[in-house]
XYZ file of C-alpha atoms in Angstrom:
712
model
C 1.075 -44.781 -150.628
C -1.823 -43.366 -148.339
C -2.181 -40.110 -147.133
C -2.004 -41.877 -143.712
C -0.264 -44.402 -142.033
C -2.363 -45.750 -139.280
C 0.969 -48.678 -137.972
C 0.804 -47.591 -134.610
C -2.543 -47.617 -133.804
C -2.769 -50.721 -135.587
C -1.707 -52.035 -132.398
C -4.487 -51.340 -130.433
C -6.920 -53.449 -132.332
C -5.467 -56.356 -130.668
C -7.157 -54.857 -126.865
C -9.033 -58.446 -125.938
C -11.942 -57.655 -123.170
C -12.526 -55.928 -120.982
C -9.267 -53.156 -121.976
C -9.941 -49.253 -123.176
C -10.402 -48.326 -126.380
C -9.381 -44.972 -127.961
C -9.186 -42.909 -130.319
C -12.367 -41.840 -133.974
C -14.523 -43.729 -135.972
C -12.887 -45.271 -138.389
C -10.796 -47.296 -135.993
C -14.209 -47.818 -133.797
C -15.756 -49.426 -137.120
C -12.023 -51.851 -137.824
C -11.969 -52.933 -133.874
C -15.850 -53.961 -134.061
C -15.829 -55.227 -137.470
C -12.764 -57.953 -135.690
C -15.080 -59.045 -132.512
C -17.699 -60.187 -134.234
C -15.941 -62.420 -136.647
C -16.130 -60.740 -139.615
C -15.316 -63.528 -142.595
C -13.521 -60.764 -145.136
C -14.576 -57.320 -145.682
C -13.634 -55.219 -149.111
C -14.268 -52.205 -150.350
C -12.965 -48.692 -152.212
C -11.730 -45.426 -151.078
C -13.259 -42.070 -150.786
C -14.148 -39.789 -148.500
C -15.451 -39.690 -145.709
C -14.983 -43.513 -145.152
C -10.818 -43.390 -147.196
C -9.335 -44.291 -143.743
C -10.869 -47.039 -143.408
C -9.824 -48.680 -146.535
C -6.230 -47.616 -145.069
C -6.689 -48.358 -141.686
C -8.166 -52.237 -143.194
C -4.498 -52.613 -145.417
C -2.429 -51.358 -142.899
C -4.178 -54.174 -140.280
C -3.403 -57.285 -143.154
C -1.067 -59.278 -141.278
C -4.146 -58.664 -137.964
C -6.449 -59.814 -140.338
C -4.460 -62.314 -142.163
C -3.479 -64.049 -138.079
C -7.425 -63.708 -137.679
C -8.257 -65.999 -140.982
C -10.239 -62.790 -142.488
C -9.775 -61.839 -146.360
C -9.321 -58.420 -147.036
C -9.437 -57.100 -150.268
C -9.320 -53.656 -151.621
C -11.719 -53.505 -154.236
C -11.558 -52.253 -157.782
C -14.750 -50.022 -157.951
C -17.651 -49.703 -155.642
C -19.669 -52.632 -157.810
C -16.638 -55.218 -157.611
C -16.524 -54.509 -153.744
C -20.735 -55.225 -153.454
C -20.277 -58.335 -155.400
C -18.419 -59.715 -152.888
C -20.677 -60.341 -150.495
C -22.153 -62.778 -152.460
C -20.091 -64.747 -150.347
C -22.350 -64.487 -147.823
C -25.102 -65.884 -149.736
C -24.019 -69.317 -149.958
C -22.405 -70.024 -146.810
C -23.053 -68.181 -143.271
C -20.045 -66.539 -142.907
C -20.115 -62.166 -142.196
C -18.475 -59.551 -144.168
C -17.768 -56.287 -145.087
C -17.776 -53.730 -147.695
C -17.268 -49.775 -147.396
C -17.511 -46.918 -149.858
C -18.230 -43.661 -150.500
C -22.211 -43.336 -150.483
C -24.179 -42.297 -152.301
C -22.265 -42.114 -155.640
C -20.777 -45.712 -154.404
C -24.045 -47.016 -153.744
C -24.791 -45.768 -157.152
C -21.717 -47.905 -158.670
C -22.440 -50.847 -156.388
C -26.489 -50.502 -157.182
C -26.848 -53.986 -159.849
C -24.657 -56.479 -157.423
C -26.169 -54.461 -154.830
C -29.543 -54.947 -155.450
C -29.111 -58.947 -156.605
C -27.828 -59.008 -153.094
C -31.071 -57.564 -151.802
C -33.793 -59.835 -154.319
C -31.548 -63.010 -152.971
C -31.454 -62.353 -149.431
C -28.314 -64.166 -147.288
C -27.323 -66.026 -144.736
C -24.535 -64.978 -143.955
C -24.643 -61.109 -142.241
C -23.441 -58.838 -145.190
C -22.362 -54.926 -143.738
C -22.548 -52.163 -146.538
C -20.795 -49.332 -144.344
C -21.620 -46.389 -145.949
C -19.064 -42.488 -145.874
C -22.694 -40.223 -146.093
C -21.417 -37.554 -147.520
C -23.924 -35.111 -147.390
C -24.053 -31.415 -145.977
C -20.751 -28.400 -145.854
C -17.958 -30.957 -146.372
C -19.123 -33.107 -149.351
C -17.288 -33.623 -151.901
C -19.955 -34.593 -154.222
C -24.324 -34.389 -155.103
C -26.237 -34.142 -152.429
C -28.350 -37.006 -152.778
C -28.667 -39.425 -149.225
C -28.666 -43.590 -149.565
C -32.017 -43.084 -148.147
C -33.664 -44.449 -151.300
C -31.963 -47.260 -151.923
C -32.692 -48.771 -148.663
C -36.288 -48.414 -149.752
C -35.398 -50.022 -152.763
C -34.257 -52.708 -152.583
C -34.710 -53.428 -148.887
C -31.890 -53.037 -147.127
C -31.636 -52.639 -143.689
C -29.981 -49.151 -143.127
C -28.447 -47.785 -139.774
C -27.110 -44.526 -138.665
C -25.959 -44.745 -134.973
C -25.697 -42.129 -132.576
C -22.495 -40.496 -133.578
C -20.253 -41.935 -130.331
C -18.048 -45.122 -130.480
C -20.272 -46.610 -128.056
C -23.295 -46.491 -130.644
C -20.973 -47.155 -134.115
C -19.383 -50.234 -132.774
C -23.074 -51.695 -131.148
C -24.590 -50.723 -134.874
C -22.046 -53.194 -136.292
C -22.971 -56.586 -133.958
C -26.465 -55.320 -134.796
C -26.225 -54.918 -137.946
C -24.511 -58.584 -138.173
C -27.384 -60.076 -136.571
C -30.207 -57.594 -137.942
C -28.611 -59.151 -141.571
C -29.051 -62.478 -139.995
C -32.410 -62.734 -138.426
C -33.338 -61.156 -141.392
C -31.878 -62.903 -143.788
C -31.172 -59.134 -145.324
C -27.568 -57.109 -146.209
C -27.618 -54.599 -144.392
C -26.368 -50.823 -144.468
C -24.966 -48.330 -141.963
C -24.804 -44.831 -142.616
C -21.383 -43.540 -140.698
C -21.986 -39.203 -140.846
C -18.677 -36.920 -141.272
C -18.735 -36.321 -138.158
C -19.427 -39.770 -137.541
C -16.149 -40.926 -138.445
C -13.522 -38.866 -137.167
C -15.212 -38.268 -133.677
C -12.790 -39.436 -130.668
C -13.784 -40.921 -128.132
C -13.460 -44.249 -125.979
C -15.732 -47.795 -125.989
C -14.926 -50.850 -123.614
C -13.229 -53.475 -125.169
C -14.407 -57.402 -126.293
C -11.334 -59.573 -127.593
C -11.126 -60.763 -131.074
C -13.521 -63.236 -132.375
C -11.715 -65.265 -136.041
C -14.636 -66.306 -137.992
C -16.003 -69.678 -137.739
C -16.449 -70.804 -140.845
C -13.339 -68.545 -142.831
C -13.423 -67.564 -146.788
C -10.971 -71.469 -146.722
C -12.479 -73.582 -145.021
C -16.149 -72.358 -147.854
C -13.195 -73.085 -150.967
C -13.506 -77.351 -149.100
C -17.199 -77.837 -148.953
C -18.354 -75.848 -151.465
C -22.544 -74.580 -151.460
C -25.624 -73.739 -153.780
C -28.892 -72.787 -154.350
C -30.615 -72.682 -157.038
C -33.575 -70.887 -155.265
C -31.130 -67.573 -154.761
C -30.674 -67.287 -158.170
C -32.066 -64.430 -159.062
C -33.498 -65.760 -162.018
C -37.668 -66.474 -162.644
C -39.331 -67.725 -161.400
C -37.119 -67.571 -158.254
C -36.582 -63.827 -158.123
C -40.632 -63.528 -158.015
C -40.355 -65.531 -154.807
C -38.033 -63.434 -153.947
C -39.888 -60.233 -153.991
C -42.315 -61.861 -151.283
C -40.259 -63.224 -149.066
C -38.976 -59.710 -148.516
C -42.895 -58.644 -148.124
C -43.935 -61.233 -145.741
C -40.045 -63.528 -144.001
C -37.831 -60.751 -143.708
C -39.872 -57.574 -143.292
C -41.670 -58.886 -140.515
C -38.325 -60.261 -139.074
C -36.672 -57.129 -139.257
C -39.144 -55.496 -137.019
C -39.209 -57.773 -134.505
C -34.996 -57.642 -134.500
C -35.533 -54.242 -134.449
C -38.352 -54.148 -131.495
C -37.502 -57.130 -129.001
C -33.396 -56.113 -129.100
C -34.494 -51.499 -128.504
C -32.145 -51.090 -131.437
C -34.816 -47.112 -131.600
C -33.781 -45.464 -128.545
C -36.108 -43.317 -126.329
C -35.351 -40.265 -124.079
C -36.275 -37.408 -121.854
C -39.667 -38.249 -119.763
C -43.791 -37.464 -120.719
C -44.069 -34.858 -121.916
C -46.442 -33.472 -124.301
C -44.253 -32.889 -126.851
C -41.931 -35.117 -128.609
C -38.890 -34.523 -131.532
C -38.182 -37.827 -133.535
C -34.496 -38.325 -135.112
C -32.532 -39.580 -136.986
C -29.492 -40.769 -134.798
C -26.880 -39.417 -136.145
C -28.363 -35.936 -135.444
C -28.952 -37.215 -131.683
C -25.953 -35.063 -130.611
C -26.809 -31.657 -132.524
C -30.766 -32.261 -130.941
C -28.585 -31.863 -127.680
C -26.568 -29.380 -128.394
C -29.744 -27.031 -128.940
C -31.604 -29.030 -126.746
C -28.530 -28.022 -124.163
C -28.137 -23.961 -125.564
C -31.953 -23.811 -124.685
C -31.240 -24.697 -121.346
C -33.746 -27.701 -121.989
C -30.458 -30.127 -121.576
C -27.915 -30.271 -118.728
C -23.729 -30.650 -120.060
C -24.657 -34.764 -119.725
C -27.443 -34.412 -122.618
C -29.973 -35.618 -120.041
C -33.199 -33.825 -121.022
C -36.714 -34.301 -120.312
C -37.769 -32.935 -123.813
C -38.639 -36.743 -125.134
C -36.656 -37.521 -128.179
C -36.986 -41.481 -129.790
C -34.159 -41.129 -131.663
C -33.916 -44.099 -134.350
C -30.781 -45.800 -134.404
C -32.887 -46.913 -137.656
C -34.631 -45.517 -139.834
C -35.446 -48.221 -142.462
C -37.154 -50.025 -141.714
C -39.590 -47.267 -139.208
C -41.565 -49.757 -136.690
C -45.826 -48.061 -136.822
C -45.644 -49.661 -133.462
C -42.586 -48.061 -131.811
C -43.095 -44.727 -133.180
C -47.515 -43.954 -132.155
C -45.923 -45.776 -128.779
C -44.151 -42.778 -128.391
C -46.569 -40.343 -129.996
C -49.033 -41.582 -127.338
C -49.851 -38.245 -125.524
C -48.227 -35.780 -127.066
C -50.575 -33.178 -129.666
C -47.641 -32.409 -131.454
C -44.211 -33.772 -132.458
C -41.109 -32.677 -134.711
C -39.368 -34.764 -137.501
C -35.550 -33.923 -138.021
C -34.506 -35.166 -141.194
C -30.800 -33.862 -142.967
C -31.694 -34.352 -146.239
C -34.324 -34.193 -148.840
C -37.236 -35.586 -150.275
C -39.103 -36.270 -146.336
C -38.845 -40.239 -146.793
C -38.803 -41.002 -143.248
C -41.386 -37.565 -142.958
C -43.856 -39.214 -145.047
C -43.998 -42.821 -143.462
C -44.983 -41.066 -139.823
C -47.209 -38.727 -140.570
C -48.791 -42.547 -142.773
C -48.419 -44.164 -139.894
C -50.427 -41.846 -137.915
C -53.491 -40.932 -140.300
C -53.117 -44.754 -140.572
C -53.278 -45.209 -136.664
C -56.751 -42.072 -136.540
C -54.339 -39.731 -134.381
C -55.010 -36.448 -133.636
C -51.093 -35.550 -132.865
C -49.470 -32.734 -135.301
C -46.250 -33.873 -137.092
C -43.595 -31.131 -137.407
C -40.941 -30.989 -139.710
C -39.737 -29.904 -143.253
C -41.315 -26.532 -142.549
C -39.672 -25.472 -139.229
C -36.162 -26.782 -140.686
C -35.461 -26.462 -144.389
C -35.565 -28.762 -146.915
C -32.266 -29.309 -147.467
C -29.193 -28.093 -146.786
C -26.982 -30.073 -143.635
C -28.403 -29.325 -140.409
C -26.108 -27.270 -138.936
C -25.761 -26.174 -135.677
C -27.432 -23.202 -135.712
C -29.979 -24.475 -138.083
C -30.355 -26.920 -135.736
C -31.062 -24.779 -132.647
C -33.243 -22.560 -135.333
C -35.731 -25.009 -136.212
C -36.202 -26.485 -132.588
C -36.803 -23.005 -131.032
C -39.279 -22.351 -133.200
C -41.546 -25.583 -133.372
C -41.486 -25.606 -129.031
C -42.231 -21.798 -130.040
C -45.280 -23.178 -131.972
C -46.265 -26.187 -129.668
C -44.881 -25.699 -126.272
C -43.850 -22.058 -124.978
C -43.924 -22.741 -122.026
C -41.596 -25.125 -122.159
C -38.603 -22.380 -123.019
C -37.153 -19.968 -121.174
C -38.378 -16.303 -121.213
C -35.391 -14.686 -123.217
C -36.067 -17.116 -125.969
C -40.075 -16.923 -126.297
C -39.748 -13.017 -125.449
C -36.425 -12.259 -127.361
C -34.525 -9.245 -127.150
C -34.209 -7.402 -129.918
C -31.743 -4.567 -130.015
C -29.297 -7.578 -130.057
C -27.555 -6.912 -133.423
C -27.225 -8.800 -136.192
C -25.436 -11.224 -136.580
C -23.550 -10.515 -139.646
C -24.398 -11.661 -143.566
C -20.697 -13.367 -144.151
C -21.285 -14.631 -147.210
C -20.735 -10.818 -148.607
C -18.399 -10.040 -146.616
C -15.684 -13.614 -146.550
C -14.517 -14.242 -150.490
C -15.460 -17.319 -150.970
C -12.373 -20.392 -151.210
C -12.741 -22.551 -154.092
C -10.882 -25.943 -154.369
C -7.578 -25.846 -156.620
C -4.475 -27.919 -157.291
C -1.587 -28.229 -155.052
C 1.245 -26.362 -154.952
C 3.254 -28.098 -157.433
C 0.630 -30.081 -157.911
C 1.961 -32.285 -162.194
C -1.211 -31.636 -163.319
C -0.775 -27.941 -163.455
C 1.802 -27.801 -166.421
C -1.037 -29.765 -168.687
C -3.788 -27.114 -167.701
C -1.347 -24.681 -168.654
C -0.723 -26.393 -171.460
C -3.626 -27.027 -173.016
C -4.393 -22.939 -172.300
C -1.969 -22.711 -175.103
C -3.036 -24.655 -177.943
C -6.446 -23.703 -177.330
C -5.338 -20.641 -177.618
C -3.647 -21.810 -181.012
C -6.511 -23.589 -182.187
C -9.732 -22.414 -180.231
C -12.133 -24.013 -177.570
C -12.303 -27.789 -177.868
C -15.665 -29.150 -176.526
C -13.999 -30.965 -172.751
C -15.420 -33.161 -170.787
C -14.306 -34.032 -166.934
C -14.613 -36.187 -164.680
C -14.094 -36.487 -161.393
C -10.224 -36.654 -159.480
C -8.222 -33.180 -159.310
C -8.096 -32.983 -162.799
C -11.547 -31.014 -162.602
C -10.180 -28.448 -160.636
C -8.788 -26.881 -164.035
C -12.588 -26.308 -164.691
C -12.795 -23.470 -161.884
C -9.805 -19.951 -162.441
C -7.178 -19.880 -163.637
C -8.012 -22.354 -166.355
C -11.191 -23.159 -166.726
C -10.687 -25.977 -168.843
C -13.590 -28.803 -168.436
C -17.086 -28.232 -167.578
C -19.055 -31.247 -166.973
C -18.232 -34.132 -165.448
C -20.685 -38.137 -165.232
C -19.195 -40.160 -163.060
C -15.726 -41.635 -161.877
C -14.256 -43.439 -164.764
C -17.174 -41.679 -167.758
C -15.210 -38.408 -168.963
C -14.448 -40.045 -172.114
C -18.115 -41.434 -171.990
C -19.353 -38.258 -171.542
C -18.256 -36.737 -174.714
C -19.665 -40.243 -176.712
C -21.988 -37.821 -178.701
C -19.510 -35.695 -180.251
C -16.932 -38.585 -180.937
C -18.156 -39.328 -184.749
C -15.813 -36.637 -185.870
C -16.223 -32.745 -186.486
C -14.085 -29.997 -187.576
C -12.733 -29.775 -184.149
C -12.014 -32.809 -182.062
C -13.481 -33.307 -178.532
C -10.922 -33.728 -174.460
C -12.181 -35.827 -172.768
C -9.562 -35.495 -169.194
C -9.564 -38.855 -167.181
C -7.344 -39.206 -163.973
C -5.660 -42.474 -163.233
C -7.915 -43.095 -160.380
C -10.814 -42.778 -162.615
C -9.177 -45.128 -165.728
C -9.194 -48.578 -163.843
C -11.691 -47.448 -161.617
C -14.708 -47.771 -164.060
C -12.341 -45.365 -167.161
C -10.845 -48.016 -169.118
C -14.265 -50.359 -169.521
C -15.853 -47.887 -169.639
C -14.886 -44.694 -171.689
C -11.936 -46.432 -173.593
C -13.242 -49.337 -175.193
C -16.260 -47.392 -175.372
C -14.299 -45.517 -177.943
C -12.427 -48.155 -179.412
C -15.661 -49.931 -180.464
C -17.317 -47.151 -181.929
C -14.469 -45.904 -183.422
C -14.456 -42.465 -181.802
C -12.337 -39.759 -183.496
C -11.500 -38.043 -179.918
C -8.737 -36.532 -177.486
C -7.981 -38.670 -173.944
C -6.133 -37.045 -171.855
C -5.114 -39.990 -169.053
C -3.944 -37.658 -165.886
C -1.296 -40.221 -163.834
C 0.105 -38.704 -160.718
C 0.966 -42.468 -159.341
C -2.185 -42.878 -157.185
C -5.062 -42.545 -156.805
C -4.637 -39.292 -154.700
C -8.064 -37.472 -154.226
C -8.912 -40.078 -152.622
C -6.120 -40.615 -150.028
C -2.459 -41.114 -152.240
C -3.868 -45.118 -152.690
C -2.033 -47.314 -154.895
C -3.135 -48.285 -157.825
C -2.506 -50.696 -160.313
C -0.058 -48.044 -162.493
C 1.699 -46.843 -159.040
C 5.628 -46.863 -159.618
C 6.041 -48.141 -156.055
C 6.881 -51.804 -154.761
C 3.800 -52.635 -152.641
C 4.476 -55.784 -150.642
C 0.890 -56.796 -150.992
C -0.733 -56.035 -154.073
C 0.160 -55.585 -157.618
C 1.332 -52.501 -159.413
C 4.114 -50.732 -161.811
C 1.159 -51.863 -164.948
C 2.020 -49.228 -167.267
C -1.709 -47.993 -168.513
C -0.140 -47.424 -171.010
C -0.289 -51.204 -172.429
C -3.593 -51.640 -171.717
C -4.703 -49.257 -173.998
C -2.771 -50.889 -176.811
C -4.729 -53.826 -175.548
C -7.916 -53.455 -176.140
C -7.346 -51.201 -179.437
C -5.768 -47.848 -178.717
C -2.934 -47.600 -182.513
C -2.445 -43.733 -181.547
C -0.583 -43.839 -177.202
C 1.085 -41.353 -176.842
C 3.228 -41.691 -172.907
C 4.951 -38.484 -171.637
C 6.482 -39.237 -168.209
C 6.898 -35.390 -167.009
C 5.045 -33.213 -167.355
C 6.685 -30.213 -166.139
C 8.388 -30.093 -169.242
C 5.033 -27.300 -170.910
C 6.838 -27.189 -173.789
C 5.896 -31.390 -174.976
C 2.607 -31.696 -173.060
C 1.483 -28.203 -175.151
C 3.496 -30.556 -179.348
C 1.824 -33.509 -177.658
C -1.789 -32.066 -177.274
C -1.512 -29.751 -180.439
C -0.280 -32.623 -182.566
C -2.852 -35.437 -181.095
C -6.110 -31.891 -182.462
C -4.705 -31.786 -185.548
C -3.554 -35.580 -186.140
C -4.459 -37.277 -189.964
C -4.628 -41.008 -187.321
C -7.775 -42.387 -187.726
C -9.339 -43.354 -184.164
C -9.356 -42.858 -180.638
C -6.096 -40.281 -179.444
C -4.289 -41.242 -175.912
C -2.028 -38.867 -174.246
C -0.422 -40.402 -170.957
C 0.739 -37.244 -169.061
C 2.058 -39.063 -165.688
C 4.203 -37.612 -163.509
C 4.248 -37.874 -159.370
C 1.281 -35.991 -156.603
C 3.792 -33.483 -155.269
C 2.009 -34.010 -152.170
C 3.007 -37.641 -151.797
C 6.302 -37.180 -153.431
C 6.441 -34.731 -150.271
C 5.717 -36.969 -147.712
C 7.518 -39.580 -148.309
C 11.156 -37.246 -149.636
C 10.719 -34.664 -146.572
C 11.239 -36.460 -143.665
C 14.297 -38.556 -145.696
C 15.698 -34.988 -146.266
C 15.179 -33.790 -142.362
C 16.973 -36.717 -141.502
C 19.622 -36.508 -143.986
C 19.729 -32.934 -142.685
C 20.147 -33.117 -138.989
C 23.171 -36.451 -139.205
C 25.316 -33.437 -141.406
C 24.652 -34.935 -144.302
C 24.278 -32.078 -147.585
C 21.160 -31.863 -148.883
C 20.451 -29.102 -152.485
C 17.067 -27.964 -152.715
C 15.514 -26.114 -155.299
C 13.851 -22.695 -154.886
C 12.029 -20.735 -157.924
C 12.115 -16.877 -157.337
C 11.276 -13.827 -160.090
C 13.976 -10.644 -160.572
C 11.294 -8.102 -159.354
C 13.553 -5.620 -161.839
C 13.262 -8.147 -165.366
C 8.890 -8.956 -164.101
C 7.240 -6.057 -165.649
C 3.961 -6.944 -163.815
C 2.332 -8.969 -166.305
C 0.711 -11.836 -164.409
C 0.540 -13.878 -167.300
C 2.710 -16.336 -165.172
C 0.277 -16.314 -162.711
C -2.512 -17.228 -165.178
C -1.589 -19.896 -166.416
C -0.104 -20.763 -163.676
C -2.666 -20.490 -160.576
C 0.397 -21.897 -158.408
C -0.757 -21.562 -154.793
C 3.136 -19.721 -153.559
C 3.181 -17.313 -156.330
C 1.506 -14.048 -154.778
C 1.799 -10.039 -155.345
C 4.198 -7.778 -154.011
C 4.570 -4.898 -154.585
C 7.760 -2.115 -154.411
C 8.735 0.629 -152.733
C 9.652 2.117 -156.262
C 7.074 5.309 -157.077
C 7.773 4.702 -161.028
C 6.281 1.307 -160.354
C 3.004 1.766 -159.322
C 1.912 -2.727 -160.643
C 2.832 -4.726 -158.194
C 5.552 -7.638 -159.659
C 4.646 -11.532 -159.522
C 6.517 -12.889 -156.360
C 7.180 -16.128 -155.085
C 6.062 -17.595 -151.561
C 8.029 -19.458 -149.226
C 5.752 -22.709 -149.382
C 7.522 -23.651 -153.711
C 8.224 -27.000 -153.823
C 10.131 -26.252 -156.666
C 8.753 -27.881 -159.274
C 9.575 -25.733 -161.949
C 6.514 -25.393 -163.498
C 5.997 -21.047 -163.528
C 9.877 -21.335 -165.278
C 8.676 -23.681 -167.834
C 5.550 -22.158 -167.992
C 6.811 -18.474 -168.689
C 9.276 -19.483 -171.097
C 6.968 -21.839 -173.437
C 5.102 -19.189 -173.833
C 7.123 -16.709 -174.153
C 6.027 -15.013 -171.343
C 9.465 -12.955 -169.586
C 13.123 -14.121 -168.516
C 12.038 -13.303 -164.973
C 12.164 -16.651 -163.434
C 14.672 -17.823 -162.075
C 16.917 -21.424 -160.363
C 18.547 -21.416 -157.274
C 19.925 -24.342 -154.718
C 19.994 -24.621 -150.896
C 22.564 -26.538 -150.004
C 22.413 -28.013 -146.234
C 25.649 -29.328 -144.747
C 27.362 -27.465 -147.613
C 31.746 -28.181 -147.537
C 34.107 -25.654 -146.047
C 35.141 -24.667 -150.002
C 31.621 -23.875 -151.075
C 30.976 -21.890 -147.708
C 34.418 -20.118 -148.922
C 32.862 -19.784 -152.173
C 29.687 -18.533 -150.934
C 30.917 -16.034 -148.786
C 33.108 -14.709 -151.643
C 30.942 -14.267 -153.911
C 28.797 -12.512 -150.914
C 31.077 -9.709 -150.628
C 31.506 -9.301 -154.502
C 27.288 -9.515 -154.642
C 27.444 -6.726 -151.609
C 30.205 -4.154 -153.106
C 28.312 -4.493 -156.568
C 25.281 -3.854 -154.524
C 26.913 -0.723 -152.715
C 28.361 0.800 -156.102
C 24.710 1.214 -158.017
C 23.444 2.262 -154.780
C 25.625 4.784 -154.994
C 25.440 4.984 -158.727
C 21.633 5.704 -158.272
C 22.158 8.170 -155.555
C 24.745 10.180 -157.294
C 22.817 10.556 -160.271
C 19.629 11.743 -158.239
C 21.619 14.814 -156.469
């Protein structure tokens, strides 16, 4: 169950020639694939490209009508391997995943693909995850494109440019027999706009048709001596063919006038450049400017002749290249040096070496360049700014950081509460984490797990500690990571090496961190995918003998006792606990509409809620330290004799019961209580509620009167 359904938007993918498509970048890419006769599509979900997989899944009926094969791959390597269909057959194929970590996972398949070359267009659509919205290490896919010779497209962030880039990518791939990467930055994925559509085109040769006439060519197998020929073919044939296509079809764009200074920018940076020029009074509201701009919709390969023609008659050029190292700036500098040009090249220095080029960074960098190279272009207020303007405050000094954390009611929270309780008994253990929601356990209040080496590699990260010792190492891995890479790279590694470590598999029924997509072990039926394959069976199938299945993670006592057993048992070999409960976000997405409909229809519905008895709560707050639930907060009382605030549960509570379970397992206090809110109660329930309310009101009034009398 993905976090968002695109069933309604998918109908717009059927629009034909001359119609107008309105939507966001992800949908525009899907429409462009269909318009360009794609034969097969695959991929693996990951921000900021996750929704593309969700759109494709929702559009499977349409894809089937056109003869397009869609596969939700097990991981990025499997997705990249799909492109092998374009090696021997003239079939256009596309795969998508998060970059650059997806590129890292897929690197072996991608390198082989780039070596052998392709006969059909092969497109890798990357969600370039860089900057403040990123969830990973800060790297770029550019280095991989250069290493393996993938042509790299970085289109301007608007729908017509994105749609054009898909078609250009396929044609460039076919013209040069090379695979192409299309980077979609975070904002490009979610930008909205319109473009004029074309008819969807079935693939001239479908994968089904290709099976009727199989082909093979040993010359494309990456083995010596052909691998040496591939390298020569890249340099002597494919690269010149790519440059020729880029020049003839004007994939890169030039804007502005013929001034003595110019700006070179990545296509994805174009909107930021124009906005900065607008703020400087050098561009109008439509983006028209007299400042010359060379927009690189293709950032690799760079075209020497195009750049030198742009730089001619200019004394200074600014290169705007987000991220580091400065691959583009270095290459352009080499072009100028080899040509004997005296053009001054600026880039890093005017702009910071690393970090996202936000609006303010862009404005400051371009302003610094123009002040140095062409001060006459700037308005007087920019050339000599008013020094009396108040300084912009540093908000990092006043606004507290907001680290990520588990959602309200998350079934992973009690797992970490149990781990904290065991830690109190047995002491601190070596703990390795993994990619996924459970990584939030490394943050307060739990502070469990301090390293993550990659998706599915949590247990493998403990390999150096798995040989036995005074304490057993613990590794945490999610169900998404388990099926992505963990079963073969981590679990089989432990079995083969007779590890003595403990693994906690957090099974929340979905690949929750990437958007709630189904995985092999999902408990729901999926019409097009095989689900309900238990993780515990897979574990036993590869040789894990000690396996414990827990189907209700909110039972903190059971979680604590099972973990203690795993850490103290004399049983040799890996110990694996599969802790299963449904992701609360997905559960609420499914159940809330059903409850709302039932209430609207007048049916009786019970909704559990939890609260804290203010008179019983001591203000110790251990419940918060062992839970950290966003619905748990502090409340100050009017009682002058009680200075410390008490725990309080707000309206965001989803009734999971974790706070009460933690309080019970840790022997904290009996202040938590459960109340069931009844919608559309029966007549008898209404009468009973009225009677109870009157009795409770009378008792409260009696107690209050007694207190007043005592005070007097």
